[in-house]
């Protein structure tokens, strides 16, 4: 069956995952946008959607440092 062939494949994004984890160790408050920028600074061209997908898979989410609030006068 066709889906059984995919189970034995190794992860093609393993090196990219390692790079993302490495950047994440250095910068805990970086989200996917900043990580994409950092990867591009290291001459690694990758789509932002792919970085988002990998970060979701690895469970890397940034907590908000501040909350927005409204002030009425």
XYZ file of N, CA and C in Angstrom:
219
model
N 0.829 -1.170 0.000
C 0.000 0.000 0.000
C 0.879 1.241 0.000
N 0.359 2.318 -0.505
C 1.181 3.506 -0.714
C 1.599 4.180 0.582
N 0.789 4.115 1.640
C 1.139 4.822 2.872
C 2.209 4.088 3.676
N 2.374 2.812 3.426
C 3.383 2.053 4.154
C 4.795 2.431 3.690
N 4.935 2.891 2.480
C 6.243 3.285 1.985
C 6.734 4.530 2.712
N 5.835 5.424 3.075
C 6.218 6.678 3.716
C 6.669 6.484 5.157
N 6.251 5.429 5.805
C 6.589 5.232 7.208
C 8.080 4.950 7.411
N 8.715 4.349 6.423
C 10.120 3.980 6.572
C 11.073 5.105 6.176
N 10.559 6.186 5.593
C 11.417 7.292 5.177
C 11.944 8.033 6.394
N 13.191 8.468 6.293
C 13.713 9.299 7.368
C 13.292 10.744 7.142
N 13.381 11.533 8.173
C 12.895 12.906 8.145
C 13.792 13.770 7.248
N 13.259 14.354 6.176
C 14.091 15.183 5.298
C 14.425 16.548 5.908
N 13.704 16.961 6.946
C 13.918 18.271 7.564
C 14.715 18.180 8.859
N 15.431 17.102 9.052
C 16.146 16.892 10.316
C 17.193 17.985 10.562
N 17.952 18.353 9.543
C 18.982 19.382 9.712
C 18.350 20.738 10.012
N 17.229 21.026 9.353
C 16.541 22.291 9.587
C 15.967 22.332 11.010
N 15.438 21.218 11.479
C 14.928 21.147 12.846
C 16.045 21.402 13.851
N 17.222 20.829 13.590
C 18.356 21.040 14.488
C 18.777 22.502 14.498
N 18.768 23.149 13.337
C 19.121 24.564 13.248
C 18.116 25.421 14.015
N 16.835 25.107 13.858
C 15.792 25.862 14.562
C 15.949 25.699 16.071
N 16.227 24.485 16.523
C 16.424 24.256 17.959
C 17.663 24.982 18.471
N 18.704 25.033 17.646
C 19.928 25.742 18.022
C 19.666 27.245 18.184
N 18.926 27.820 17.235
C 18.578 29.242 17.314
C 17.683 29.479 18.525
N 16.786 28.554 18.765
C 15.843 28.690 19.877
C 16.540 28.661 21.235
N 17.632 27.868 21.337
C 18.393 27.838 22.588
C 19.032 29.193 22.874
N 19.525 29.841 21.829
C 20.175 31.141 21.996
C 19.168 32.253 22.261
N 18.008 32.183 21.605
C 17.003 33.242 21.680
C 15.651 32.627 22.023
N 15.320 32.614 23.297
C 14.080 31.967 23.750
C 12.828 32.710 23.297
N 12.957 34.018 23.024
C 11.773 34.801 22.686
C 11.593 34.992 21.181
N 12.288 34.218 20.361
C 12.148 34.325 18.909
C 10.970 33.482 18.432
N 10.106 34.093 17.642
C 9.024 33.376 16.994
C 9.468 32.929 15.608
N 8.524 32.459 14.820
C 8.889 31.926 13.507
C 9.429 33.008 12.591
N 8.943 34.240 12.700
C 9.405 35.307 11.817
C 10.874 35.625 12.051
N 11.245 35.743 13.313
C 12.641 36.041 13.625
C 13.547 34.866 13.307
N 13.049 33.657 13.490
C 13.850 32.480 13.168
C 14.081 32.402 11.670
N 13.066 32.727 10.862
C 13.240 32.757 9.407
C 14.306 33.784 9.050
N 14.274 34.954 9.675
C 15.282 35.975 9.433
C 16.673 35.515 9.812
N 16.776 34.836 10.941
C 18.076 34.330 11.390
C 18.602 33.257 10.443
N 17.715 32.391 9.956
C 18.135 31.375 8.992
C 18.609 32.020 7.695
N 17.936 33.071 7.274
C 18.363 33.764 6.054
C 19.700 34.468 6.260
N 19.957 34.949 7.479
C 21.264 35.526 7.778
C 22.372 34.476 7.695
N 22.016 33.233 7.946
C 22.970 32.124 7.850
C 22.961 31.490 6.462
N 22.366 32.183 5.487
C 22.282 31.739 4.081
C 21.516 30.428 3.920
N 20.484 30.249 4.724
C 19.574 29.104 4.570
C 18.235 29.668 4.139
N 17.854 29.421 2.906
C 16.600 29.937 2.375
C 15.514 28.896 2.623
N 14.503 29.317 3.370
C 13.411 28.406 3.711
C 12.125 29.224 3.802
N 11.023 28.586 3.455
C 9.729 29.240 3.489
C 9.256 29.388 4.936
N 8.586 30.507 5.236
C 8.115 30.759 6.604
C 7.077 29.738 7.040
N 6.283 29.247 6.091
C 5.267 28.255 6.434
C 5.907 26.949 6.903
N 7.025 26.604 6.290
C 7.731 25.392 6.688
C 8.286 25.540 8.101
N 8.840 26.720 8.413
C 9.365 26.969 9.752
C 8.227 26.926 10.765
N 7.081 27.514 10.430
C 5.912 27.461 11.314
C 5.495 26.023 11.589
N 5.433 25.225 10.539
C 5.002 23.837 10.669
C 5.970 23.043 11.558
N 7.271 23.261 11.360
C 8.263 22.543 12.159
C 8.194 22.987 13.617
N 8.024 24.283 13.845
C 7.943 24.777 15.218
C 6.701 24.240 15.928
N 5.603 24.117 15.218
C 4.403 23.536 15.816
C 4.621 22.070 16.147
N 5.308 21.363 15.246
C 5.576 19.949 15.466
C 6.467 19.742 16.684
N 7.444 20.624 16.874
C 8.373 20.511 17.998
C 7.819 21.119 19.289
N 6.677 21.778 19.191
C 6.052 22.358 20.375
C 6.739 23.624 20.857
N 7.299 24.387 19.932
C 7.989 25.628 20.277
C 7.044 26.800 20.058
N 6.487 27.301 21.138
C 5.626 28.460 21.049
C 6.154 29.528 21.975
N 6.047 30.761 21.534
C 6.506 31.890 22.334
C 5.334 32.400 23.150
N 5.562 32.596 24.430
C 4.525 33.190 25.259
C 4.595 34.700 25.109
N 3.465 35.350 25.219
C 3.430 36.798 25.076
C 4.142 37.453 26.246
N 4.974 38.444 25.925
C 5.698 39.150 26.969
C 4.848 40.253 27.583
N 3.863 40.724 26.846
C 2.971 41.763 27.344
C 1.585 41.500 26.782
N 0.609 42.050 27.445
C -0.752 41.921 26.940
C -1.235 43.308 26.531
N -2.065 43.344 25.557
C -2.572 44.633 25.099
C -3.758 45.063 25.968
N -3.887 46.321 26.169
C -5.000 46.833 26.944
C -5.427 48.179 26.347
N -6.632 48.562 26.612
C -7.195 49.775 26.056
C -7.361 50.819 27.156
N -7.039 52.052 26.804
C -7.197 53.154 27.747
C -8.198 54.121 27.141
N -9.240 54.408 27.864
C -10.229 55.383 27.383
C -10.100 56.649 28.193
N -10.275 57.744 27.517
C -10.189 59.035 28.206
C -11.532 59.679 28.308
